[in-house]
Amino acid sequence: MANLLKNAQGRATIAGNAIYTVGAGKTLTIVGIRAANNDNTTDHTFHLDVNGFLITGIETPLPIGSALEASEGTKVVVEAGDVITAYSDADNVVDITLSFLEQT
């Protein structure tokens, strides 16, 4: 069984943007979720889910120009076929970085 530390990046959208889809035969342990508000004019909110189930608080506030570690002390395990999706109150203003251990 191979264990690899990896990351994935994407931007949250109103309709939801798939940040990462777990490949066949793989299991991920999410060890970090970082969100950054790249809009310099207003605060925004965001949340992430796996197959429709929340993994961050719904409508987590993110002030202008700030960043937030949304997974402090929490590990989330996702399995083959699971989709991690990022949502925001506006398109393309919240950057998301996932850090995870991928096991095959």
PDB file of C-alpha atoms in Angstrom:
ATOM      1  CA  MET A   1       0.000   0.000   0.000  1.00  0.00           C
ATOM      2  CA  ALA A   2       1.481   3.337  -1.123  1.00  0.00           C
ATOM      3  CA  ASN A   3       0.995   6.443   1.034  1.00  0.00           C
ATOM      4  CA  LEU A   4       1.524   9.804  -0.666  1.00  0.00           C
ATOM      5  CA  LEU A   5       1.091  13.306   0.726  1.00  0.00           C
ATOM      6  CA  LYS A   6      -0.663  15.468  -1.885  1.00  0.00           C
ATOM      7  CA  ASN A   7      -2.675  18.626  -2.314  1.00  0.00           C
ATOM      8  CA  ALA A   8      -5.358  19.975  -4.623  1.00  0.00           C
ATOM      9  CA  GLN A   9      -6.416  23.546  -5.298  1.00  0.00           C
ATOM     10  CA  GLY A  10      -9.516  25.149  -6.740  1.00  0.00           C
ATOM     11  CA  ARG A  11     -11.928  28.031  -6.402  1.00  0.00           C
ATOM     12  CA  ALA A  12     -15.314  27.874  -4.740  1.00  0.00           C
ATOM     13  CA  THR A  13     -18.386  28.837  -6.775  1.00  0.00           C
ATOM     14  CA  ILE A  14     -22.058  29.511  -6.092  1.00  0.00           C
ATOM     15  CA  ALA A  15     -23.113  26.303  -7.872  1.00  0.00           C
ATOM     16  CA  GLY A  16     -20.210  24.318  -6.379  1.00  0.00           C
ATOM     17  CA  ASN A  17     -16.851  23.418  -7.880  1.00  0.00           C
ATOM     18  CA  ALA A  18     -15.472  19.883  -7.613  1.00  0.00           C
ATOM     19  CA  ILE A  19     -12.042  20.389  -6.050  1.00  0.00           C
ATOM     20  CA  TYR A  20     -11.108  16.693  -6.070  1.00  0.00           C
ATOM     21  CA  THR A  21     -12.617  13.352  -7.017  1.00  0.00           C
ATOM     22  CA  VAL A  22     -11.106  10.318  -5.319  1.00  0.00           C
ATOM     23  CA  GLY A  23      -9.823   7.814  -7.884  1.00  0.00           C
ATOM     24  CA  ALA A  24     -10.633   4.129  -8.073  1.00  0.00           C
ATOM     25  CA  GLY A  25      -8.883   1.992  -5.465  1.00  0.00           C
ATOM     26  CA  LYS A  26      -7.829   5.012  -3.372  1.00  0.00           C
ATOM     27  CA  THR A  27      -8.672   6.354   0.063  1.00  0.00           C
ATOM     28  CA  LEU A  28      -7.838   9.881   1.218  1.00  0.00           C
ATOM     29  CA  THR A  29      -7.372  11.284   4.667  1.00  0.00           C
ATOM     30  CA  ILE A  30      -7.831  15.043   4.498  1.00  0.00           C
ATOM     31  CA  VAL A  31      -5.389  16.630   6.925  1.00  0.00           C
ATOM     32  CA  GLY A  32      -5.822  20.290   5.964  1.00  0.00           C
ATOM     33  CA  ILE A  33      -8.383  22.605   4.391  1.00  0.00           C
ATOM     34  CA  ARG A  34      -7.284  26.185   3.804  1.00  0.00           C
ATOM     35  CA  ALA A  35      -9.582  28.856   2.405  1.00  0.00           C
ATOM     36  CA  ALA A  36      -8.534  32.356   1.328  1.00  0.00           C
ATOM     37  CA  ASN A  37     -10.704  35.303   0.334  1.00  0.00           C
ATOM     38  CA  ASN A  38      -9.027  36.772  -2.766  1.00  0.00           C
ATOM     39  CA  ASP A  39     -11.580  39.592  -3.090  1.00  0.00           C
ATOM     40  CA  ASN A  40     -10.348  42.946  -1.795  1.00  0.00           C
ATOM     41  CA  THR A  41     -13.792  44.574  -1.609  1.00  0.00           C
ATOM     42  CA  THR A  42     -16.090  42.389   0.518  1.00  0.00           C
ATOM     43  CA  ASP A  43     -16.356  39.500   2.964  1.00  0.00           C
ATOM     44  CA  HIS A  44     -17.488  36.117   1.663  1.00  0.00           C
ATOM     45  CA  THR A  45     -18.712  32.805   3.008  1.00  0.00           C
ATOM     46  CA  PHE A  46     -17.863  29.268   1.935  1.00  0.00           C
ATOM     47  CA  HIS A  47     -18.370  25.629   2.769  1.00  0.00           C
ATOM     48  CA  LEU A  48     -17.123  22.256   1.549  1.00  0.00           C
ATOM     49  CA  ASP A  49     -18.904  18.965   1.277  1.00  0.00           C
ATOM     50  CA  VAL A  50     -18.268  15.360   0.314  1.00  0.00           C
ATOM     51  CA  ASN A  51     -21.131  13.907  -1.738  1.00  0.00           C
ATOM     52  CA  GLY A  52     -23.508  16.463  -0.232  1.00  0.00           C
ATOM     53  CA  PHE A  53     -22.411  16.015   3.408  1.00  0.00           C
ATOM     54  CA  LEU A  54     -20.766  19.050   5.037  1.00  0.00           C
ATOM     55  CA  ILE A  55     -17.125  18.834   6.100  1.00  0.00           C
ATOM     56  CA  THR A  56     -16.850  22.513   7.081  1.00  0.00           C
ATOM     57  CA  GLY A  57     -19.438  24.688   8.773  1.00  0.00           C
ATOM     58  CA  ILE A  58     -22.138  25.927   6.452  1.00  0.00           C
ATOM     59  CA  GLU A  59     -21.558  29.550   5.487  1.00  0.00           C
ATOM     60  CA  THR A  60     -18.190  29.873   7.211  1.00  0.00           C
ATOM     61  CA  PRO A  61     -17.309  33.611   7.214  1.00  0.00           C
ATOM     62  CA  LEU A  62     -14.129  34.772   5.510  1.00  0.00           C
ATOM     63  CA  PRO A  63     -13.274  38.502   5.908  1.00  0.00           C
ATOM     64  CA  ILE A  64     -11.682  40.585   3.137  1.00  0.00           C
ATOM     65  CA  GLY A  65      -8.173  39.389   2.288  1.00  0.00           C
ATOM     66  CA  SER A  66      -8.106  36.758   5.038  1.00  0.00           C
ATOM     67  CA  ALA A  67      -7.340  33.052   5.126  1.00  0.00           C
ATOM     68  CA  LEU A  68      -8.667  30.344   7.395  1.00  0.00           C
ATOM     69  CA  GLU A  69      -7.554  26.847   8.328  1.00  0.00           C
ATOM     70  CA  ALA A  70     -10.951  25.121   8.305  1.00  0.00           C
ATOM     71  CA  SER A  71      -9.866  21.694   9.547  1.00  0.00           C
ATOM     72  CA  GLU A  72      -7.849  22.316  12.692  1.00  0.00           C
ATOM     73  CA  GLY A  73      -7.419  19.027  14.536  1.00  0.00           C
ATOM     74  CA  THR A  74      -9.957  17.192  12.371  1.00  0.00           C
ATOM     75  CA  LYS A  75      -9.258  14.421   9.874  1.00  0.00           C
ATOM     76  CA  VAL A  76     -11.791  13.440   7.217  1.00  0.00           C
ATOM     77  CA  VAL A  77     -11.580  10.108   5.373  1.00  0.00           C
ATOM     78  CA  VAL A  78     -13.007   9.927   1.849  1.00  0.00           C
ATOM     79  CA  GLU A  79     -13.163   6.899  -0.415  1.00  0.00           C
ATOM     80  CA  ALA A  80     -13.046   6.000  -4.105  1.00  0.00           C
ATOM     81  CA  GLY A  81     -15.639   7.911  -6.114  1.00  0.00           C
ATOM     82  CA  ASP A  82     -16.241  10.570  -3.439  1.00  0.00           C
ATOM     83  CA  VAL A  83     -16.306  14.170  -4.697  1.00  0.00           C
ATOM     84  CA  ILE A  84     -15.094  17.095  -2.585  1.00  0.00           C
ATOM     85  CA  THR A  85     -16.980  20.231  -3.641  1.00  0.00           C
ATOM     86  CA  ALA A  86     -16.428  23.883  -2.641  1.00  0.00           C
ATOM     87  CA  TYR A  87     -19.229  26.463  -2.481  1.00  0.00           C
ATOM     88  CA  SER A  88     -19.137  30.230  -1.942  1.00  0.00           C
ATOM     89  CA  ASP A  89     -21.593  33.125  -1.936  1.00  0.00           C
ATOM     90  CA  ALA A  90     -19.853  34.484  -5.079  1.00  0.00           C
ATOM     91  CA  ASP A  91     -17.999  32.846  -7.944  1.00  0.00           C
ATOM     92  CA  ASN A  92     -14.207  32.521  -7.942  1.00  0.00           C
ATOM     93  CA  VAL A  93     -13.407  34.688  -4.910  1.00  0.00           C
ATOM     94  CA  VAL A  94     -12.511  31.962  -2.385  1.00  0.00           C
ATOM     95  CA  ASP A  95      -9.397  29.868  -3.049  1.00  0.00           C
ATOM     96  CA  ILE A  96      -9.365  26.390  -1.527  1.00  0.00           C
ATOM     97  CA  THR A  97      -6.326  24.203  -0.835  1.00  0.00           C
ATOM     98  CA  LEU A  98      -6.786  20.618   0.365  1.00  0.00           C
ATOM     99  CA  SER A  99      -3.887  18.695   1.871  1.00  0.00           C
ATOM    100  CA  PHE A 100      -4.320  14.959   2.127  1.00  0.00           C
ATOM    101  CA  LEU A 101      -2.717  11.554   2.505  1.00  0.00           C
ATOM    102  CA  GLU A 102      -3.591   9.331  -0.444  1.00  0.00           C
ATOM    103  CA  GLN A 103      -3.519   5.585   0.141  1.00  0.00           C
ATOM    104  CA  THR A 104      -3.641   3.064  -2.698  1.00  0.00           C
TER     105      THR A 104
END
